[in-house]
Amino acid sequence: MRLRIITPLAVVIDEDIDALRAEDASGSFGVLPGHAPFLTALAISIVSWRAANRERFCALRGGVMTVGGASTIDIATREAVPGDDLATLDKRVLARFQADADEERIEHVETMRLQIDAIRRMVSRLTLGANAGEFR
């Protein structure tokens, strides 16, 4: 089977595999060669697969998975973090979440700064208008 994990920015995984394990809203399930075609929405989870007697992993931020009749498995997700073992994956996911948290914090501070500046300008205009006896 061919597994492709794709984000909006890159093809993260594109390789031949022997078996796959994933999770949707109803729970965990497996896909083996010859599986019937289907489509499902994936949960935020870790997908694992076996290729050449080695297990690999990829943390997903949800997504959609299709299993095609031509032995293809395509996963489209917002974000994917691959790893060769769970310990490495854990470290990479924590680092990614920390980077996301830092970015969100910077965006939040910048948004607050813009809002405060807008309020100050409004107060200044209203104060100037009140002092001049005008309504603005």
Tab-separated table of C-alpha atoms in Angstrom:
chain	number	residue	atom	x	y	z
A	1	MET	CA	0.000	0.000	0.000
A	2	ARG	CA	1.100	3.577	-0.553
A	3	LEU	CA	0.739	6.055	2.350
A	4	ARG	CA	0.778	9.793	1.780
A	5	ILE	CA	0.356	12.277	4.620
A	6	ILE	CA	-0.116	15.789	3.296
A	7	THR	CA	-0.372	19.190	5.007
A	8	PRO	CA	-1.197	22.497	3.299
A	9	LEU	CA	2.542	23.187	3.093
A	10	ALA	CA	4.184	19.839	2.311
A	11	VAL	CA	3.999	16.132	1.640
A	12	VAL	CA	5.198	14.848	5.018
A	13	ILE	CA	5.133	11.094	4.316
A	14	ASP	CA	5.107	9.294	0.966
A	15	GLU	CA	6.111	5.642	1.265
A	16	ASP	CA	5.075	2.045	0.808
A	17	ILE	CA	3.669	0.415	3.947
A	18	ASP	CA	2.409	-2.995	5.073
A	19	ALA	CA	-0.290	-1.947	7.579
A	20	LEU	CA	-1.715	1.198	9.193
A	21	ARG	CA	-3.459	2.024	12.462
A	22	ALA	CA	-5.480	5.247	12.850
A	23	GLU	CA	-8.240	6.745	14.978
A	24	ASP	CA	-11.508	8.443	14.115
A	25	ALA	CA	-14.491	9.468	16.262
A	26	SER	CA	-15.585	5.834	16.655
A	27	GLY	CA	-12.165	4.616	17.853
A	28	SER	CA	-9.040	2.927	16.536
A	29	PHE	CA	-9.016	0.871	13.364
A	30	GLY	CA	-6.531	-0.822	11.080
A	31	VAL	CA	-6.007	-0.951	7.342
A	32	LEU	CA	-4.370	-3.902	5.588
A	33	PRO	CA	-3.731	-4.485	1.865
A	34	GLY	CA	-6.951	-5.123	-0.032
A	35	HIS	CA	-9.109	-3.099	2.372
A	36	ALA	CA	-12.356	-1.790	0.918
A	37	PRO	CA	-12.287	1.884	-0.101
A	38	PHE	CA	-13.630	4.361	2.464
A	39	LEU	CA	-13.367	7.911	3.770
A	40	THR	CA	-13.227	9.044	7.413
A	41	ALA	CA	-12.510	12.131	9.495
A	42	LEU	CA	-9.545	11.487	11.766
A	43	ALA	CA	-9.289	12.575	15.361
A	44	ILE	CA	-6.326	14.465	16.779
A	45	SER	CA	-4.178	11.396	17.311
A	46	ILE	CA	-1.105	9.390	16.430
A	47	VAL	CA	-1.195	7.296	13.274
A	48	SER	CA	1.167	4.328	13.202
A	49	TRP	CA	2.227	2.074	10.370
A	50	ARG	CA	4.487	-0.853	9.693
A	51	ALA	CA	6.903	-0.823	6.782
A	52	ALA	CA	9.739	-3.301	6.273
A	53	ASN	CA	9.266	-4.748	9.789
A	54	ARG	CA	9.650	-1.321	11.374
A	55	GLU	CA	6.920	0.705	13.080
A	56	ARG	CA	6.721	4.474	12.476
A	57	PHE	CA	4.468	7.171	13.861
A	58	CYS	CA	2.993	10.532	12.964
A	59	ALA	CA	1.058	12.882	15.243
A	60	LEU	CA	-1.857	14.475	13.388
A	61	ARG	CA	-3.961	17.510	14.149
A	62	GLY	CA	-7.087	15.783	12.856
A	63	GLY	CA	-7.725	15.441	9.164
A	64	VAL	CA	-9.376	13.323	6.506
A	65	MET	CA	-8.252	9.878	5.415
A	66	THR	CA	-9.203	8.101	2.219
A	67	VAL	CA	-8.440	4.492	1.431
A	68	GLY	CA	-8.552	4.003	-2.330
A	69	GLY	CA	-9.171	0.898	-4.342
A	70	ALA	CA	-5.650	1.072	-5.792
A	71	SER	CA	-4.095	0.337	-2.378
A	72	THR	CA	-3.533	4.001	-1.551
A	73	ILE	CA	-4.035	5.726	1.761
A	74	ASP	CA	-4.124	9.512	1.666
A	75	ILE	CA	-4.286	11.617	4.806
A	76	ALA	CA	-4.845	15.349	4.514
A	77	THR	CA	-4.254	17.156	7.803
A	78	ARG	CA	-3.647	20.635	9.112
A	79	GLU	CA	-0.423	19.582	10.774
A	80	ALA	CA	1.677	16.404	10.938
A	81	VAL	CA	4.722	15.628	13.083
A	82	PRO	CA	6.459	12.350	12.112
A	83	GLY	CA	8.721	10.249	14.311
A	84	ASP	CA	10.529	6.926	14.214
A	85	ASP	CA	9.703	6.123	17.839
A	86	LEU	CA	7.267	7.417	20.449
A	87	ALA	CA	9.936	9.072	22.628
A	88	THR	CA	11.282	11.120	19.706
A	89	LEU	CA	7.749	11.919	18.572
A	90	ASP	CA	6.843	13.092	22.076
A	91	LYS	CA	9.805	15.509	22.134
A	92	ARG	CA	9.030	16.823	18.641
A	93	VAL	CA	5.339	17.349	19.426
A	94	LEU	CA	6.131	19.154	22.697
A	95	ALA	CA	8.637	21.397	20.885
A	96	ARG	CA	6.052	22.107	18.166
A	97	PHE	CA	3.332	22.899	20.707
A	98	GLN	CA	5.736	25.206	22.554
A	99	ALA	CA	6.556	26.996	19.283
A	100	ASP	CA	2.823	27.321	18.547
A	101	ALA	CA	2.179	28.638	22.069
A	102	ASP	CA	5.003	31.172	21.719
A	103	GLU	CA	3.666	32.314	18.342
A	104	GLU	CA	0.130	32.633	19.721
A	105	ARG	CA	1.469	34.594	22.706
A	106	ILE	CA	3.281	37.027	20.384
A	107	GLU	CA	0.175	37.405	18.230
A	108	HIS	CA	-1.973	37.933	21.336
A	109	VAL	CA	0.383	40.611	22.726
A	110	GLU	CA	0.512	42.354	19.338
A	111	THR	CA	-3.293	42.269	19.049
A	112	MET	CA	-3.630	43.703	22.559
A	113	ARG	CA	-1.136	46.439	21.719
A	114	LEU	CA	-3.104	47.387	18.593
A	115	GLN	CA	-6.376	47.423	20.533
A	116	ILE	CA	-4.905	49.611	23.295
A	117	ASP	CA	-3.495	52.040	20.710
A	118	ALA	CA	-6.889	52.243	18.991
A	119	ILE	CA	-8.631	52.929	22.313
A	120	ARG	CA	-6.079	55.622	23.200
A	121	ARG	CA	-6.595	57.328	19.830
A	122	MET	CA	-10.368	57.203	20.328
A	123	VAL	CA	-10.089	58.645	23.855
A	124	SER	CA	-7.773	61.355	22.558
A	125	ARG	CA	-10.198	62.305	19.769
A	126	LEU	CA	-13.164	62.328	22.154
A	127	THR	CA	-11.221	64.406	24.696
A	128	LEU	CA	-10.169	66.917	22.051
A	129	GLY	CA	-13.747	67.106	20.755
A	130	ALA	CA	-15.143	67.630	24.273
A	131	ASN	CA	-12.617	70.357	24.974
A	132	ALA	CA	-13.509	72.127	21.696
A	133	GLY	CA	-17.234	71.831	22.384
A	134	GLU	CA	-17.722	69.588	19.327
A	135	PHE	CA	-19.244	66.180	18.956
A	136	ARG	CA	-17.010	63.776	17.030
